[in-house]
mmCIF file of C-alpha atoms and ligand atoms in Angstrom:
data_model
loop_
_atom_site.group_PDB
_atom_site.id
_atom_site.type_symbol
_atom_site.label_atom_id
_atom_site.label_comp_id
_atom_site.label_asym_id
_atom_site.label_seq_id
_atom_site.Cartn_x
_atom_site.Cartn_y
_atom_site.Cartn_z
ATOM 1 C CA MET A 29 161.196 107.722 116.390
ATOM 2 C CA VAL A 30 160.561 107.563 113.386
ATOM 3 C CA GLU A 31 161.312 111.638 111.374
ATOM 4 C CA HIS A 32 158.007 112.805 109.814
ATOM 5 C CA VAL A 33 155.267 115.677 108.941
ATOM 6 C CA ILE A 34 151.785 115.581 109.356
ATOM 7 C CA PRO A 35 150.432 118.233 106.875
ATOM 8 C CA LYS A 36 147.356 119.681 107.386
ATOM 9 C CA ASN A 37 145.702 120.303 103.827
ATOM 10 C CA LEU A 38 147.375 119.694 100.271
ATOM 11 C CA GLU A 39 149.198 122.737 99.897
ATOM 12 C CA GLU A 40 151.367 121.705 103.158
ATOM 13 C CA ALA A 41 151.723 118.322 101.954
ATOM 14 C CA LEU A 42 153.101 119.732 98.157
ATOM 15 C CA LYS A 43 155.210 122.434 99.486
ATOM 16 C CA TYR A 44 157.156 119.775 101.879
ATOM 17 C CA LEU A 45 157.196 117.380 99.136
ATOM 18 C CA ASN A 46 159.132 120.405 97.143
ATOM 19 C CA ALA A 47 161.712 121.480 99.441
ATOM 20 C CA LYS A 48 163.269 117.896 100.543
ATOM 21 C CA PRO A 49 162.831 114.193 99.474
ATOM 22 C CA TYR A 50 159.669 112.419 102.268
ATOM 23 C CA LYS A 51 158.068 109.262 101.548
ATOM 24 C CA VAL A 52 154.586 109.656 100.902
ATOM 25 C CA ILE A 53 152.733 107.741 103.492
ATOM 26 C CA ALA A 54 149.308 106.747 103.487
ATOM 27 C CA GLY A 55 147.433 103.707 104.916
ATOM 28 C CA GLY A 56 150.826 102.584 105.483
ATOM 29 C CA THR A 57 149.800 98.534 105.430
ATOM 30 C CA ASP A 58 152.575 98.145 102.732
ATOM 31 C CA LEU A 59 155.123 100.280 104.193
ATOM 32 C CA MET A 60 155.050 99.662 107.523
ATOM 33 C CA VAL A 61 155.916 95.934 106.804
ATOM 34 C CA GLN A 62 158.497 96.830 104.320
ATOM 35 C CA HIS A 63 160.446 98.943 106.957
ATOM 36 C CA ARG A 64 159.655 96.524 110.334
ATOM 37 C CA ALA A 65 162.315 96.301 112.473
ATOM 38 C CA TRP A 66 162.629 93.566 115.744
ATOM 39 C CA SER A 67 159.934 94.434 118.400
ATOM 40 C CA ALA A 68 159.688 97.531 120.640
ATOM 41 C CA LEU A 69 162.410 99.369 117.712
ATOM 42 C CA SER A 70 160.694 102.012 115.803
ATOM 43 C CA PRO A 71 160.129 100.850 112.161
ATOM 44 C CA ASN A 72 163.268 101.048 109.748
ATOM 45 C CA PHE A 73 162.948 104.362 107.228
ATOM 46 C CA LYS A 74 165.743 106.001 105.821
ATOM 47 C CA THR A 75 163.878 108.856 104.579
ATOM 48 C CA PRO A 76 161.247 111.459 106.590
ATOM 49 C CA LEU A 77 157.815 110.814 105.901
ATOM 50 C CA LEU A 78 155.057 112.593 105.041
ATOM 51 C CA PHE A 79 151.616 110.963 106.545
ATOM 52 C CA CYS A 80 148.914 111.936 104.017
ATOM 53 C CA PHE A 81 146.253 109.997 105.482
ATOM 54 C CA ASN A 82 144.522 112.543 107.580
ATOM 55 C CA LEU A 83 143.699 114.326 104.470
ATOM 56 C CA ASN A 84 140.411 114.700 104.292
ATOM 57 C CA ALA A 85 140.075 116.912 100.971
ATOM 58 C CA LEU A 86 141.006 113.408 99.850
ATOM 59 C CA LYS A 87 138.927 111.158 100.859
ATOM 60 C CA TYR A 88 135.402 111.234 97.906
ATOM 61 C CA ILE A 89 134.088 109.007 95.396
ATOM 62 C CA LYS A 90 132.316 111.688 92.706
ATOM 63 C CA VAL A 91 131.101 112.033 89.326
ATOM 64 C CA GLN A 92 133.289 114.085 87.267
ATOM 65 C CA ASN A 93 132.283 114.854 84.004
ATOM 66 C CA ASP A 94 132.657 111.064 82.440
ATOM 67 C CA GLU A 95 134.634 109.720 85.100
ATOM 68 C CA ILE A 96 134.164 108.404 88.737
ATOM 69 C CA ALA A 97 136.880 110.438 90.562
ATOM 70 C CA ILE A 98 138.304 108.939 93.520
ATOM 71 C CA GLY A 99 140.291 111.183 96.135
ATOM 72 C CA SER A 100 143.384 109.214 96.466
ATOM 73 C CA MET A 101 143.144 109.228 100.516
ATOM 74 C CA THR A 102 139.745 107.439 100.085
ATOM 75 C CA ASP A 103 139.914 103.949 101.993
ATOM 76 C CA LEU A 104 139.189 100.925 100.070
ATOM 77 C CA GLU A 105 136.382 99.742 102.447
ATOM 78 C CA THR A 106 134.819 103.188 101.797
ATOM 79 C CA LEU A 107 134.827 101.920 98.383
ATOM 80 C CA LEU A 108 133.436 98.730 99.179
ATOM 81 C CA ASP A 109 130.105 99.993 99.986
ATOM 82 C CA HIS A 110 129.998 103.093 97.853
ATOM 83 C CA PRO A 111 127.175 103.248 94.446
ATOM 84 C CA LEU A 112 129.724 104.799 92.317
ATOM 85 C CA THR A 113 132.579 102.288 92.776
ATOM 86 C CA PRO A 114 132.400 100.556 89.569
ATOM 87 C CA GLU A 115 131.422 96.834 89.597
ATOM 88 C CA ILE A 116 134.660 94.810 88.757
ATOM 89 C CA LEU A 117 136.507 97.213 91.223
ATOM 90 C CA ARG A 118 134.189 96.240 93.736
ATOM 91 C CA LYS A 119 134.916 92.547 93.515
ATOM 92 C CA VAL A 120 137.960 92.700 93.534
ATOM 93 C CA ILE A 121 138.230 95.207 96.469
ATOM 94 C CA SER A 122 136.287 92.559 97.808
ATOM 95 C CA VAL A 123 139.018 90.273 98.258
ATOM 96 C CA MET A 124 141.900 92.260 98.850
ATOM 97 C CA ALA A 125 143.156 91.678 102.636
ATOM 98 C CA SER A 126 140.805 92.157 105.283
ATOM 99 C CA PRO A 127 138.109 94.879 106.888
ATOM 100 C CA ALA A 128 140.474 96.546 109.433
ATOM 101 C CA ILE A 129 143.289 96.707 106.742
ATOM 102 C CA ARG A 130 141.215 97.635 103.814
ATOM 103 C CA LYS A 131 140.086 100.370 106.414
ATOM 104 C CA VAL A 132 143.604 102.004 106.239
ATOM 105 C CA SER A 133 144.672 101.097 102.535
ATOM 106 C CA THR A 134 144.131 103.008 99.992
ATOM 107 C CA LEU A 135 144.255 102.327 95.541
ATOM 108 C CA SER A 136 146.846 104.772 95.753
ATOM 109 C CA GLY A 137 149.185 102.988 98.104
ATOM 110 C CA ASN A 138 148.568 99.514 96.009
ATOM 111 C CA ILE A 139 148.953 101.245 92.856
ATOM 112 C CA ILE A 140 152.489 103.101 93.777
ATOM 113 C CA ASN A 141 154.016 99.853 95.432
ATOM 114 C CA ALA A 142 153.764 98.023 92.292
ATOM 115 C CA SER A 143 153.556 94.650 93.172
ATOM 116 C CA PRO A 144 153.611 91.966 90.253
ATOM 117 C CA ALA A 145 150.171 90.714 92.479
ATOM 118 C CA ALA A 146 148.771 93.839 93.027
ATOM 119 C CA ASP A 147 145.066 93.205 93.308
ATOM 120 C CA SER A 148 143.084 96.476 92.642
ATOM 121 C CA LEU A 149 144.777 97.125 89.284
ATOM 122 C CA LEU A 150 143.097 94.344 87.762
ATOM 123 C CA ALA A 151 140.591 96.356 87.555
ATOM 124 C CA LEU A 152 142.511 99.658 87.266
ATOM 125 C CA TYR A 153 144.601 98.135 84.350
ATOM 126 C CA ALA A 154 140.912 96.747 82.649
ATOM 127 C CA LEU A 155 138.575 100.365 83.677
ATOM 128 C CA ASP A 156 141.663 102.442 81.424
ATOM 129 C CA ALA A 157 142.106 104.398 84.830
ATOM 130 C CA LYS A 158 144.264 106.898 85.608
ATOM 131 C CA VAL A 159 146.002 108.614 88.043
ATOM 132 C CA VAL A 160 146.463 112.957 88.559
ATOM 133 C CA CYS A 161 149.905 113.297 89.826
ATOM 134 C CA ARG A 162 150.500 116.568 91.577
ATOM 135 C CA SER A 163 153.694 118.824 92.632
ATOM 136 C CA LEU A 164 153.640 122.317 94.092
ATOM 137 C CA HIS A 165 153.804 123.503 90.156
ATOM 138 C CA THR A 166 152.888 120.691 88.166
ATOM 139 C CA GLU A 167 149.464 118.462 87.364
ATOM 140 C CA ARG A 168 149.755 115.348 85.046
ATOM 141 C CA GLU A 169 147.109 112.625 84.414
ATOM 142 C CA VAL A 170 149.002 109.046 83.629
ATOM 143 C CA LEU A 171 147.287 106.178 82.605
ATOM 144 C CA VAL A 172 147.454 103.356 85.819
ATOM 145 C CA SER A 173 149.367 100.786 83.398
ATOM 146 C CA GLU A 174 151.724 103.396 82.241
ATOM 147 C CA MET A 175 152.185 104.291 86.146
ATOM 148 C CA VAL A 176 153.545 101.058 86.749
ATOM 149 C CA LEU A 177 157.369 100.279 85.206
ATOM 150 C CA GLY A 178 157.924 96.914 86.871
ATOM 151 C CA PRO A 179 158.033 95.339 90.778
ATOM 152 C CA ARG A 180 157.787 98.593 93.030
ATOM 153 C CA LYS A 181 158.880 100.570 90.338
ATOM 154 C CA THR A 182 156.705 103.463 88.900
ATOM 155 C CA GLN A 183 157.383 106.883 87.168
ATOM 156 C CA LEU A 184 156.117 109.235 89.786
ATOM 157 C CA LYS A 185 158.420 111.504 90.292
ATOM 158 C CA ALA A 186 159.950 112.506 93.772
ATOM 159 C CA HIS A 187 157.856 115.220 93.860
ATOM 160 C CA GLU A 188 154.985 114.204 93.557
ATOM 161 C CA ILE A 189 151.659 112.977 95.042
ATOM 162 C CA ILE A 190 148.708 110.906 93.801
ATOM 163 C CA THR A 191 145.814 113.183 94.234
ATOM 164 C CA GLU A 192 143.238 111.302 92.359
ATOM 165 C CA ILE A 193 142.361 108.398 90.538
ATOM 166 C CA ARG A 194 140.350 108.729 87.360
ATOM 167 C CA ILE A 195 137.425 105.783 85.956
ATOM 168 C CA PRO A 196 135.747 106.466 82.750
ATOM 169 C CA LYS A 197 132.458 105.216 82.561
ATOM 170 C CA THR A 198 131.886 102.038 81.212
ATOM 171 C CA SER A 199 129.748 99.519 80.809
ATOM 172 C CA PHE A 200 129.782 95.681 80.349
ATOM 173 C CA THR A 201 127.528 93.284 79.865
ATOM 174 C CA HIS A 202 130.004 90.244 81.039
ATOM 175 C CA THR A 203 132.712 91.222 84.148
ATOM 176 C CA THR A 204 134.597 88.419 86.273
ATOM 177 C CA PHE A 205 137.073 88.381 88.669
ATOM 178 C CA VAL A 206 138.586 84.965 89.988
ATOM 179 C CA LYS A 207 141.619 85.115 92.400
ATOM 180 C CA VAL A 208 143.150 82.790 93.447
ATOM 181 C CA GLY A 209 144.804 82.077 96.570
ATOM 182 C CA GLY A 210 146.130 80.294 99.480
ATOM 183 C CA ARG A 211 143.141 81.645 101.505
ATOM 184 C CA LEU A 212 139.976 83.565 101.004
ATOM 185 C CA ALA A 213 140.959 86.675 102.915
ATOM 186 C CA ASP A 214 144.656 88.246 104.035
ATOM 187 C CA ALA A 215 145.898 86.160 101.058
ATOM 188 C CA ILE A 216 148.465 87.368 98.479
ATOM 189 C CA SER A 217 147.340 86.059 94.573
ATOM 190 C CA LYS A 218 149.133 83.154 93.091
ATOM 191 C CA VAL A 219 147.071 84.515 90.028
ATOM 192 C CA ALA A 220 144.104 86.690 89.776
ATOM 193 C CA PHE A 221 142.071 87.483 86.390
ATOM 194 C CA VAL A 222 139.712 90.013 85.335
ATOM 195 C CA GLY A 223 137.621 90.147 82.478
ATOM 196 C CA CYS A 224 135.150 92.406 80.792
ATOM 197 C CA ALA A 225 133.115 92.569 77.767
ATOM 198 C CA GLN A 226 130.512 93.970 76.139
ATOM 199 C CA ILE A 227 128.382 91.626 73.592
ATOM 200 C CA VAL A 228 125.543 94.092 71.275
ATOM 201 C CA ASN A 229 123.655 91.903 68.453
ATOM 202 C CA ASN A 230 125.854 88.443 69.198
ATOM 203 C CA GLN A 231 129.117 91.033 68.405
ATOM 204 C CA VAL A 232 132.052 91.323 70.577
ATOM 205 C CA LYS A 233 132.560 95.598 71.061
ATOM 206 C CA ASP A 234 134.433 95.456 73.606
ATOM 207 C CA LEU A 235 136.734 92.932 75.334
ATOM 208 C CA ARG A 236 139.521 93.275 78.057
ATOM 209 C CA ILE A 237 141.569 90.903 79.994
ATOM 210 C CA VAL A 238 144.013 91.248 82.798
ATOM 211 C CA LEU A 239 146.586 88.754 84.892
ATOM 212 C CA ASN A 240 148.804 89.760 87.822
ATOM 213 C CA ALA A 241 151.387 87.492 89.334
ATOM 214 C CA VAL A 242 152.282 85.851 85.837
ATOM 215 C CA SER A 243 155.296 88.195 85.023
ATOM 216 C CA ALA A 244 156.754 91.513 86.260
ATOM 217 C CA THR A 245 153.948 93.970 85.614
ATOM 218 C CA LEU A 246 150.145 92.848 85.057
ATOM 219 C CA ILE A 247 149.700 91.836 81.787
ATOM 220 C CA ARG A 248 146.740 93.564 79.264
ATOM 221 C CA GLN A 249 147.433 93.487 75.701
ATOM 222 C CA LYS A 250 145.281 95.859 73.954
ATOM 223 C CA ALA A 251 146.587 94.534 70.172
ATOM 224 C CA ILE A 252 145.237 91.062 70.884
ATOM 225 C CA GLU A 253 142.143 92.114 72.768
ATOM 226 C CA SER A 254 141.387 94.521 68.759
ATOM 227 C CA GLN A 255 142.162 91.781 66.821
ATOM 228 C CA TRP A 256 138.931 90.125 68.309
ATOM 229 C CA LEU A 257 136.232 92.412 68.147
ATOM 230 C CA ASN A 258 133.394 92.701 66.213
ATOM 231 C CA LYS A 259 133.291 89.056 65.876
ATOM 232 C CA ALA A 260 130.659 86.808 67.596
ATOM 233 C CA PRO A 261 131.653 84.930 70.857
ATOM 234 C CA ASN A 262 131.431 81.614 68.733
ATOM 235 C CA VAL A 263 134.349 82.668 66.583
ATOM 236 C CA LEU A 264 136.394 83.496 69.943
ATOM 237 C CA GLN A 265 135.451 80.042 71.184
ATOM 238 C CA SER A 266 136.776 77.902 68.090
ATOM 239 C CA GLN A 267 139.628 80.130 67.402
ATOM 240 C CA MET A 268 140.486 79.415 71.147
ATOM 241 C CA ASP A 269 144.172 77.705 70.978
ATOM 242 C CA THR A 270 145.573 80.815 68.362
ATOM 243 C CA ILE A 271 144.047 83.496 71.391
ATOM 244 C CA LEU A 272 145.641 81.586 73.992
ATOM 245 C CA GLU A 273 148.952 81.505 72.241
ATOM 246 C CA ALA A 274 149.220 85.017 71.762
ATOM 247 C CA TYR A 275 148.936 85.477 75.358
ATOM 248 C CA GLU A 276 150.847 82.710 75.942
ATOM 249 C CA ALA A 277 153.688 84.872 74.689
ATOM 250 C CA TYR A 278 153.114 87.362 77.467
ATOM 251 C CA ILE A 279 152.827 84.498 80.580
ATOM 252 C CA GLN A 280 156.177 84.064 81.929
ATOM 253 C CA PRO A 281 155.852 83.884 85.655
ATOM 254 C CA ILE A 282 158.342 83.285 88.330
ATOM 255 C CA ASP A 283 158.088 80.141 90.915
ATOM 256 C CA ASP A 284 158.146 81.565 94.713
ATOM 257 C CA GLN A 285 156.618 80.464 97.980
ATOM 258 C CA ARG A 286 153.366 80.668 97.109
ATOM 259 C CA SER A 287 153.691 79.166 93.718
ATOM 260 C CA ASN A 288 155.346 77.705 90.772
ATOM 261 C CA LYS A 289 155.233 78.857 87.187
ATOM 262 C CA TYR A 290 154.060 75.435 85.820
ATOM 263 C CA TYR A 291 151.036 76.276 87.697
ATOM 264 C CA ARG A 292 150.819 79.707 87.381
ATOM 265 C CA LYS A 293 151.107 80.046 83.251
ATOM 266 C CA GLN A 294 148.341 76.673 82.970
ATOM 267 C CA THR A 295 145.887 78.310 85.510
ATOM 268 C CA ALA A 296 146.494 81.896 83.679
ATOM 269 C CA LEU A 297 145.128 80.130 80.708
ATOM 270 C CA ASN A 298 142.540 78.200 81.933
ATOM 271 C CA LEU A 299 141.143 81.494 83.397
ATOM 272 C CA ILE A 300 141.151 83.180 80.151
ATOM 273 C CA LYS A 301 139.605 80.298 78.169
ATOM 274 C CA GLN A 302 136.723 79.777 80.988
ATOM 275 C CA PHE A 303 136.476 83.308 80.118
ATOM 276 C CA ILE A 304 135.836 83.339 76.632
ATOM 277 C CA ASN A 305 133.359 79.938 76.577
ATOM 278 C CA THR A 306 130.817 82.566 78.979
ATOM 279 C CA LEU A 307 130.407 85.081 76.266
HETATM 280 C C1 FAD B 413 147.688 91.833 105.999
HETATM 281 C C2 FAD B 413 147.870 91.990 104.740
HETATM 282 C C3 FAD B 413 147.389 92.055 103.970
HETATM 283 C C4 FAD B 413 147.351 92.260 102.247
HETATM 284 N N1 FAD B 413 146.029 92.123 101.105
HETATM 285 C C5 FAD B 413 146.286 92.170 100.098
HETATM 286 C C6 FAD B 413 145.440 91.672 99.053
HETATM 287 O O1 FAD B 413 145.141 90.673 99.201
HETATM 288 N N2 FAD B 413 145.973 92.376 97.668
HETATM 289 C C7 FAD B 413 146.829 93.093 97.358
HETATM 290 O O2 FAD B 413 146.676 94.001 96.526
HETATM 291 N N3 FAD B 413 147.337 94.159 98.669
HETATM 292 C C8 FAD B 413 147.573 93.197 99.768
HETATM 293 N N4 FAD B 413 147.963 94.293 100.952
HETATM 294 C C9 FAD B 413 149.368 94.988 100.488
HETATM 295 C C10 FAD B 413 148.495 96.349 100.762
HETATM 296 O O3 FAD B 413 147.713 96.209 101.648
HETATM 297 C C11 FAD B 413 147.902 97.208 100.148
HETATM 298 O O4 FAD B 413 149.111 97.249 98.587
HETATM 299 C C12 FAD B 413 146.969 98.639 99.513
HETATM 300 O O5 FAD B 413 146.400 98.932 98.456
HETATM 301 C C13 FAD B 413 148.372 99.321 100.286
HETATM 302 O O6 FAD B 413 147.534 101.033 100.166
HETATM 303 P P1 FAD B 413 148.617 101.827 101.260
HETATM 304 O O7 FAD B 413 147.171 102.818 102.256
HETATM 305 O O8 FAD B 413 148.434 100.989 103.128
HETATM 306 O O9 FAD B 413 150.087 101.744 100.851
HETATM 307 P P2 FAD B 413 151.478 103.142 102.230
HETATM 308 O O10 FAD B 413 151.954 101.419 102.419
HETATM 309 O O11 FAD B 413 150.953 103.657 102.810
HETATM 310 O O12 FAD B 413 152.309 103.349 100.399
HETATM 311 C C14 FAD B 413 152.501 101.693 99.384
HETATM 312 C C15 FAD B 413 153.278 102.968 98.492
HETATM 313 O O13 FAD B 413 153.014 103.452 97.914
HETATM 314 C C16 FAD B 413 153.098 105.599 98.125
HETATM 315 N N5 FAD B 413 151.970 105.681 98.236
HETATM 316 C C17 FAD B 413 150.538 105.725 98.167
HETATM 317 N N6 FAD B 413 149.789 106.936 98.485
HETATM 318 C C18 FAD B 413 150.641 107.721 97.623
HETATM 319 C C19 FAD B 413 149.839 108.878 96.965
HETATM 320 N N7 FAD B 413 148.783 109.178 97.402
HETATM 321 N N8 FAD B 413 151.252 108.978 96.350
HETATM 322 C C20 FAD B 413 152.349 108.899 96.225
HETATM 323 N N9 FAD B 413 152.511 108.082 96.749
HETATM 324 C C21 FAD B 413 151.840 107.053 97.390
HETATM 325 C C22 FAD B 413 154.082 105.155 99.186
HETATM 326 O O14 FAD B 413 155.058 105.895 99.076
HETATM 327 C C23 FAD B 413 154.281 103.507 99.596
HETATM 328 O O15 FAD B 413 155.448 103.744 98.575
HETATM 329 C C24 FAD B 413 147.763 93.582 101.785
HETATM 330 C C25 FAD B 413 148.876 93.553 102.900
HETATM 331 C C26 FAD B 413 149.013 93.504 104.271
HETATM 332 C C27 FAD B 413 149.704 94.356 105.400
#
């Protein structure tokens, strides 16, 4: 039997977390795989679990000021069908896992699992999404791109739980998502790409490029993006080598069972090029 508690509400969850270390479990689609044991044995958890997936008060998606606010226990399948879900996030979720896994998995789990190949992070980085982290006595807001520090490493503190994901409302004229994987469903990315741009009067007013699975954390370089603002798309296209060289410095993939570093690097550069050529 796995040692666990099932809080009735958020207040109770925060009290448990304040009293001693618990591992928050949302859908468990990462945790149960990581802690699996031989068949017929209980999963192998060293820390007691705080089961939060039944906290209905954390299941919502709504407009709040200029943002879309998503309760942290909202499952991905609900987000996929919801009209308030930003288009690029919906595109990404539509190829994550499979309907059954999406029914019990969450954005907060994908964020805190902090895999370099996490798919929802592509959209969350591109959208400048933030998470709200709460403990019994504190509340803070952190950019998702700053929350993730490295593979399986985040800056979430021991007594904190993510309660909400906040996404600033933004509009783009161009959005692209490409996932390169072994198959369409239940595949972890070999490399994946999100590009978003806003072109007004033939000028690039907003440009966001994010890659996963080609370095220890996802790549989004705002300094590179801002160099190309207020220019015509054909200027970017004529300077393609300069843009690709700038990204190449950050693309440092590894070899693993899914792909090799040469394929990943070339594919990542091709995806950036393809996107810029569509502007
Ligand atoms: C068959 C299969 C296919 C998959 N396919 C994909 C895929 O295509 N793309 C992809 O990116 N991922 C994929 N995954 C991984 C997984 O489904 C996702 O990462 C999912 O979003 C995890 O959400 P969860 O709610 O199940 O997280 P959990 O397993 O419950 O938790 C994951 C981590 O997040 C922490 N956590 C969760 N919620 C909170 C919170 N509110 N506050 C604080 N900490 C929290 C947990 O403590 C744990 O460390 C797949 C998994 C499986 C089993």
